[in-house]
PDB file of C-alpha atoms in Angstrom:
ATOM      1  CA  UNK A 682      -6.319  17.262  15.204  1.00 97.00           C
ATOM      2  CA  UNK A 683      -8.117  15.181  13.017  1.00 98.00           C
ATOM      3  CA  UNK A 684     -11.685  14.642  14.461  1.00 98.00           C
ATOM      4  CA  UNK A 685     -13.449  11.780  12.900  1.00 96.00           C
ATOM      5  CA  UNK A 686     -17.188  10.997  13.184  1.00 96.00           C
ATOM      6  CA  UNK A 687     -19.271   8.315  12.030  1.00 94.00           C
ATOM      7  CA  UNK A 688     -21.832   8.644   9.569  1.00 89.00           C
ATOM      8  CA  UNK A 689     -23.615   5.768  10.335  1.00 89.00           C
ATOM      9  CA  UNK A 690     -24.225   3.115  13.530  1.00 90.00           C
ATOM     10  CA  UNK A 691     -23.556   0.390  11.099  1.00 90.00           C
ATOM     11  CA  UNK A 692     -19.592   1.541  11.497  1.00 89.00           C
ATOM     12  CA  UNK A 693     -19.922  -0.310  14.805  1.00 90.00           C
ATOM     13  CA  UNK A 694     -20.114  -3.510  13.019  1.00 89.00           C
ATOM     14  CA  UNK A 695     -17.970  -2.738   9.755  1.00 87.00           C
ATOM     15  CA  UNK A 696     -14.812  -0.911  11.562  1.00 85.00           C
ATOM     16  CA  UNK A 697     -14.009  -4.257  12.651  1.00 84.00           C
ATOM     17  CA  UNK A 698     -13.607  -5.644   9.045  1.00 83.00           C
ATOM     18  CA  UNK A 699     -11.405  -2.649   8.270  1.00 80.00           C
ATOM     19  CA  UNK A 700     -14.485  -0.462   6.528  1.00 82.00           C
ATOM     20  CA  UNK A 701     -16.487   2.237   7.567  1.00 89.00           C
ATOM     21  CA  UNK A 702     -18.212   5.477   6.416  1.00 90.00           C
ATOM     22  CA  UNK A 703     -16.844   8.394   8.259  1.00 93.00           C
ATOM     23  CA  UNK A 704     -16.902  12.201   8.197  1.00 95.00           C
ATOM     24  CA  UNK A 705     -13.866  14.122   9.406  1.00 97.00           C
ATOM     25  CA  UNK A 706     -12.622  17.677  10.088  1.00 98.00           C
ATOM     26  CA  UNK A 707      -9.350  19.064  10.865  1.00 98.00           C
ATOM     27  CA  UNK A 708      -9.379  21.025  14.258  1.00 98.00           C
ATOM     28  CA  UNK A 709      -6.921  24.226  14.551  1.00 98.00           C
ATOM     29  CA  UNK A 710      -6.778  27.246  17.004  1.00 97.00           C
ATOM     30  CA  UNK A 711      -9.767  25.659  19.015  1.00 97.00           C
ATOM     31  CA  UNK A 712     -12.174  25.433  16.046  1.00 97.00           C
ATOM     32  CA  UNK A 713     -12.848  22.548  13.664  1.00 98.00           C
ATOM     33  CA  UNK A 714     -13.045  22.779   9.706  1.00 98.00           C
ATOM     34  CA  UNK A 715     -14.685  20.387   7.466  1.00 97.00           C
ATOM     35  CA  UNK A 716     -16.187  20.383   4.019  1.00 97.00           C
ATOM     36  CA  UNK A 717     -19.714  19.422   3.082  1.00 94.00           C
ATOM     37  CA  UNK A 718     -22.133  19.207   0.308  1.00 91.00           C
ATOM     38  CA  UNK A 719     -24.493  21.872  -0.961  1.00 91.00           C
ATOM     39  CA  UNK A 720     -26.247  23.153  -4.345  1.00 90.00           C
ATOM     40  CA  UNK A 721     -24.411  26.479  -4.745  1.00 91.00           C
ATOM     41  CA  UNK A 722     -21.218  27.343  -6.235  1.00 93.00           C
ATOM     42  CA  UNK A 723     -19.768  28.649  -3.140  1.00 93.00           C
ATOM     43  CA  UNK A 724     -17.707  27.682  -0.138  1.00 95.00           C
ATOM     44  CA  UNK A 725     -18.703  24.292   1.207  1.00 95.00           C
ATOM     45  CA  UNK A 726     -15.976  24.910   4.116  1.00 97.00           C
ATOM     46  CA  UNK A 727     -17.334  25.200   7.329  1.00 97.00           C
ATOM     47  CA  UNK A 728     -16.437  25.723  11.048  1.00 96.00           C
ATOM     48  CA  UNK A 729     -17.555  24.145  14.131  1.00 97.00           C
ATOM     49  CA  UNK A 730     -16.984  23.506  17.721  1.00 97.00           C
ATOM     50  CA  UNK A 731     -14.477  20.763  17.953  1.00 97.00           C
ATOM     51  CA  UNK A 732     -15.900  17.396  18.370  1.00 97.00           C
ATOM     52  CA  UNK A 733     -19.926  18.724  17.749  1.00 96.00           C
ATOM     53  CA  UNK A 734     -20.176  18.367  14.023  1.00 94.00           C
ATOM     54  CA  UNK A 735     -23.777  18.125  13.892  1.00 92.00           C
ATOM     55  CA  UNK A 736     -25.811  15.137  12.089  1.00 90.00           C
ATOM     56  CA  UNK A 737     -22.582  12.752  12.638  1.00 93.00           C
ATOM     57  CA  UNK A 738     -21.423  10.631  15.917  1.00 93.00           C
ATOM     58  CA  UNK A 739     -18.195  11.407  17.264  1.00 96.00           C
ATOM     59  CA  UNK A 740     -15.567   8.669  17.054  1.00 96.00           C
ATOM     60  CA  UNK A 741     -12.142   9.614  17.758  1.00 96.00           C
ATOM     61  CA  UNK A 742      -9.516  12.240  17.573  1.00 97.00           C
ATOM     62  CA  UNK A 743      -6.203  11.498  15.539  1.00 97.00           C
ATOM     63  CA  UNK A 744      -3.247  13.775  16.317  1.00 97.00           C
ATOM     64  CA  UNK A 745      -1.868  15.021  13.212  1.00 96.00           C
ATOM     65  CA  UNK A 746       0.833  17.578  14.710  1.00 94.00           C
ATOM     66  CA  UNK A 747       1.307  21.381  15.674  1.00 93.00           C
ATOM     67  CA  UNK A 748       1.511  24.046  13.291  1.00 95.00           C
ATOM     68  CA  UNK A 749       3.607  27.674  13.905  1.00 93.00           C
ATOM     69  CA  UNK A 750       0.609  29.793  12.149  1.00 96.00           C
ATOM     70  CA  UNK A 751      -0.897  32.486  13.823  1.00 97.00           C
ATOM     71  CA  UNK A 752      -4.996  32.755  14.078  1.00 97.00           C
ATOM     72  CA  UNK A 753      -4.721  35.375  11.829  1.00 96.00           C
ATOM     73  CA  UNK A 754      -2.774  33.883   9.123  1.00 97.00           C
ATOM     74  CA  UNK A 755      -4.801  30.841   9.381  1.00 97.00           C
ATOM     75  CA  UNK A 756      -7.746  32.544   8.992  1.00 97.00           C
ATOM     76  CA  UNK A 757      -6.385  33.850   5.657  1.00 97.00           C
ATOM     77  CA  UNK A 758      -5.331  30.408   4.527  1.00 97.00           C
ATOM     78  CA  UNK A 759      -8.686  28.852   5.176  1.00 97.00           C
ATOM     79  CA  UNK A 760     -10.457  31.542   3.503  1.00 97.00           C
ATOM     80  CA  UNK A 761      -8.214  30.970   0.311  1.00 97.00           C
ATOM     81  CA  UNK A 762      -8.628  27.075   0.549  1.00 97.00           C
ATOM     82  CA  UNK A 763     -12.612  27.528   0.697  1.00 97.00           C
ATOM     83  CA  UNK A 764     -12.347  28.773  -2.789  1.00 96.00           C
ATOM     84  CA  UNK A 765     -11.205  25.405  -3.879  1.00 97.00           C
ATOM     85  CA  UNK A 766     -13.967  23.382  -2.155  1.00 97.00           C
ATOM     86  CA  UNK A 767     -17.377  24.676  -3.545  1.00 96.00           C
ATOM     87  CA  UNK A 768     -20.247  22.894  -1.882  1.00 94.00           C
ATOM     88  CA  UNK A 769     -21.652  22.023  -5.290  1.00 92.00           C
ATOM     89  CA  UNK A 770     -18.260  20.087  -6.256  1.00 93.00           C
ATOM     90  CA  UNK A 771     -18.634  17.828  -3.285  1.00 92.00           C
ATOM     91  CA  UNK A 772     -18.533  14.118  -4.231  1.00 86.00           C
ATOM     92  CA  UNK A 773     -18.602  11.204  -2.022  1.00 81.00           C
ATOM     93  CA  UNK A 774     -16.096   9.276  -3.944  1.00 82.00           C
ATOM     94  CA  UNK A 775     -13.417  11.663  -5.587  1.00 86.00           C
ATOM     95  CA  UNK A 776     -13.903  14.835  -3.364  1.00 93.00           C
ATOM     96  CA  UNK A 777     -15.337  14.333  -0.027  1.00 94.00           C
ATOM     97  CA  UNK A 778     -14.852  15.855   3.631  1.00 96.00           C
ATOM     98  CA  UNK A 779     -11.692  13.152   4.345  1.00 96.00           C
ATOM     99  CA  UNK A 780     -10.224  14.435   1.118  1.00 96.00           C
ATOM    100  CA  UNK A 781     -10.530  17.891   2.385  1.00 98.00           C
ATOM    101  CA  UNK A 782      -9.271  16.905   5.595  1.00 98.00           C
ATOM    102  CA  UNK A 783      -6.006  14.890   4.061  1.00 97.00           C
ATOM    103  CA  UNK A 784      -5.572  18.399   1.981  1.00 98.00           C
ATOM    104  CA  UNK A 785      -5.301  20.903   4.819  1.00 98.00           C
ATOM    105  CA  UNK A 786      -3.620  18.133   7.133  1.00 98.00           C
ATOM    106  CA  UNK A 787      -0.901  18.199   4.305  1.00 97.00           C
ATOM    107  CA  UNK A 788      -0.604  21.773   3.731  1.00 97.00           C
ATOM    108  CA  UNK A 789      -0.244  22.569   7.409  1.00 97.00           C
ATOM    109  CA  UNK A 790       1.670  19.531   8.573  1.00 96.00           C
ATOM    110  CA  UNK A 791       3.097  17.589   5.623  1.00 96.00           C
ATOM    111  CA  UNK A 792       1.388  14.762   7.033  1.00 95.00           C
ATOM    112  CA  UNK A 793      -1.782  12.698   5.864  1.00 97.00           C
ATOM    113  CA  UNK A 794      -4.591  11.483   7.346  1.00 97.00           C
ATOM    114  CA  UNK A 795      -4.788   7.589   8.434  1.00 95.00           C
ATOM    115  CA  UNK A 796      -6.071   5.617   5.561  1.00 92.00           C
ATOM    116  CA  UNK A 797      -8.852   4.017   7.157  1.00 92.00           C
ATOM    117  CA  UNK A 798     -10.777   7.367   7.192  1.00 94.00           C
ATOM    118  CA  UNK A 799     -11.297   7.214   3.511  1.00 91.00           C
ATOM    119  CA  UNK A 800     -10.840   3.936   2.741  1.00 87.00           C
ATOM    120  CA  UNK A 801     -14.442   3.191   1.759  1.00 79.00           C
ATOM    121  CA  UNK A 802     -13.942   6.017  -0.972  1.00 77.00           C
ATOM    122  CA  UNK A 803     -10.834   4.745  -2.549  1.00 72.00           C
ATOM    123  CA  UNK A 804     -12.450   1.337  -2.737  1.00 72.00           C
ATOM    124  CA  UNK A 805     -15.770   3.291  -4.205  1.00 64.00           C
ATOM    125  CA  UNK A 806     -13.282   4.727  -6.689  1.00 63.00           C
ATOM    126  CA  UNK A 807     -12.828   1.180  -8.144  1.00 65.00           C
ATOM    127  CA  UNK A 808     -16.454   0.047  -7.815  1.00 63.00           C
ATOM    128  CA  UNK A 809     -18.804   2.772  -7.470  1.00 58.00           C
ATOM    129  CA  UNK A 810     -21.713   0.185  -6.850  1.00 56.00           C
ATOM    130  CA  UNK A 811     -20.276  -0.282  -3.242  1.00 52.00           C
ATOM    131  CA  UNK A 812     -22.062   2.712  -2.114  1.00 55.00           C
ATOM    132  CA  UNK A 813     -25.843   3.565  -2.361  1.00 60.00           C
ATOM    133  CA  UNK A 814     -27.040   6.785  -3.758  1.00 60.00           C
ATOM    134  CA  UNK A 815     -28.302   8.039  -0.668  1.00 56.00           C
ATOM    135  CA  UNK A 816     -24.601   8.163   0.868  1.00 50.00           C
ATOM    136  CA  UNK A 817     -23.252  10.751  -1.829  1.00 47.00           C
ATOM    137  CA  UNK A 818     -23.772  13.689   0.328  1.00 46.00           C
ATOM    138  CA  UNK A 819     -23.499  14.478   3.948  1.00 44.00           C
ATOM    139  CA  UNK A 820     -25.997  16.044   6.107  1.00 44.00           C
ATOM    140  CA  UNK A 821     -25.075  18.933   7.931  1.00 44.00           C
ATOM    141  CA  UNK A 822     -26.635  22.675   8.569  1.00 40.00           C
ATOM    142  CA  UNK A 823     -25.562  26.106   8.066  1.00 40.00           C
ATOM    143  CA  UNK A 824     -25.918  29.343   9.546  1.00 37.00           C
ATOM    144  CA  UNK A 825     -27.472  32.074   7.676  1.00 33.00           C
ATOM    145  CA  UNK A 826     -24.805  34.524   8.334  1.00 39.00           C
ATOM    146  CA  UNK A 827     -22.931  33.281   5.396  1.00 41.00           C
ATOM    147  CA  UNK A 828     -23.797  34.623   2.255  1.00 37.00           C
ATOM    148  CA  UNK A 829     -27.523  36.473   2.631  1.00 36.00           C
ATOM    149  CA  UNK A 830     -30.053  34.996   1.294  1.00 34.00           C
ATOM    150  CA  UNK A 831     -31.907  36.796  -1.440  1.00 36.00           C
ATOM    151  CA  UNK A 832     -35.043  36.351  -3.550  1.00 38.00           C
ATOM    152  CA  UNK A 833     -33.410  36.478  -6.853  1.00 39.00           C
ATOM    153  CA  UNK A 834     -30.143  35.016  -5.405  1.00 36.00           C
ATOM    154  CA  UNK A 835     -27.597  37.651  -6.772  1.00 36.00           C
ATOM    155  CA  UNK A 836     -25.434  38.052  -3.454  1.00 34.00           C
ATOM    156  CA  UNK A 837     -25.840  34.807  -2.163  1.00 38.00           C
ATOM    157  CA  UNK A 838     -25.498  32.742  -5.174  1.00 37.00           C
ATOM    158  CA  UNK A 839     -28.608  30.911  -3.575  1.00 35.00           C
ATOM    159  CA  UNK A 840     -30.870  30.785  -6.638  1.00 31.00           C
ATOM    160  CA  UNK A 841     -34.137  29.246  -6.752  1.00 28.00           C
ATOM    161  CA  UNK A 842     -33.541  27.125  -9.914  1.00 31.00           C
ATOM    162  CA  UNK A 843     -34.178  23.388  -9.613  1.00 33.00           C
ATOM    163  CA  UNK A 844     -31.486  21.062 -10.409  1.00 35.00           C
ATOM    164  CA  UNK A 845     -32.090  18.253 -13.135  1.00 34.00           C
ATOM    165  CA  UNK A 846     -32.370  15.650 -10.656  1.00 37.00           C
ATOM    166  CA  UNK A 847     -35.199  17.616  -8.673  1.00 37.00           C
ATOM    167  CA  UNK A 848     -37.926  15.603  -9.718  1.00 40.00           C
ATOM    168  CA  UNK A 849     -36.161  12.425  -8.801  1.00 39.00           C
ATOM    169  CA  UNK A 850     -37.567  11.046  -5.331  1.00 36.00           C
ATOM    170  CA  UNK A 851     -34.196  10.045  -4.430  1.00 40.00           C
ATOM    171  CA  UNK A 852     -33.262  14.129  -4.203  1.00 36.00           C
ATOM    172  CA  UNK A 853     -36.067  14.467  -1.360  1.00 33.00           C
ATOM    173  CA  UNK A 854     -34.020  11.910   0.759  1.00 35.00           C
ATOM    174  CA  UNK A 855     -30.760  14.061   0.398  1.00 37.00           C
ATOM    175  CA  UNK A 856     -30.114  16.780   2.971  1.00 40.00           C
ATOM    176  CA  UNK A 857     -27.762  19.310   1.730  1.00 43.00           C
ATOM    177  CA  UNK A 858     -26.287  22.192   3.326  1.00 47.00           C
ATOM    178  CA  UNK A 859     -28.549  25.118   2.623  1.00 44.00           C
ATOM    179  CA  UNK A 860     -27.403  28.668   2.341  1.00 42.00           C
ATOM    180  CA  UNK A 861     -30.751  29.653   3.952  1.00 42.00           C
ATOM    181  CA  UNK A 862     -31.072  26.808   6.608  1.00 41.00           C
ATOM    182  CA  UNK A 863     -30.965  28.152  10.281  1.00 36.00           C
ATOM    183  CA  UNK A 864     -28.210  26.633  12.344  1.00 48.00           C
ATOM    184  CA  UNK A 865     -26.465  27.766  15.720  1.00 50.00           C
ATOM    185  CA  UNK A 866     -23.970  24.979  15.020  1.00 78.00           C
ATOM    186  CA  UNK A 867     -22.350  25.584  12.009  1.00 84.00           C
ATOM    187  CA  UNK A 868     -20.753  28.470   9.851  1.00 88.00           C
ATOM    188  CA  UNK A 869     -19.535  28.703   6.783  1.00 88.00           C
ATOM    189  CA  UNK A 870     -15.943  30.110   5.647  1.00 89.00           C
ATOM    190  CA  UNK A 871     -16.468  33.193   3.214  1.00 85.00           C
ATOM    191  CA  UNK A 872     -13.980  32.110   0.709  1.00 85.00           C
ATOM    192  CA  UNK A 873     -11.525  34.713  -0.857  1.00 81.00           C
ATOM    193  CA  UNK A 874      -9.660  34.566  -4.320  1.00 71.00           C
ATOM    194  CA  UNK A 875      -6.193  33.711  -4.420  1.00 64.00           C
TER     195      UNK A 875
END
């Protein structure tokens, strides 16, 4: 199942024109899996209860088909895929949550997600001026159980270095996934190497 969310209430007006800004996740074996941004070179793939991704407004579910993969095999699969989707590689135009959902749907069912879900990103690839800078990352929270936070950043890769953009005023407006943020809603998938 593909679960689709509105990133903004403006979608109520723009969806009638064939446009919208959406988040999506893939529901498999009773959990939903998505991809979000953070500043660390570790998995940006997370799981939540279906249709409850924090920070977004649930819109609809789209059936994609069935899989014959047992839950334990799926867990191994999603942990391997998590190595391909680090939070610091998220980009609203070229590698966003909808790209992730499309990739997972294709690998599991041989089907793609509906085109309208990621239409704005495809148009943005043609003209990046369509989207404001503030929409280039998603806003979700993360459980602290994934990659324990350390002061020197060794185990968690959650170092305290500042990015080159950290002085930019717009940077404060961006809410990234944070390995040290506490939330009871989102849990990250620990990646395994292939």
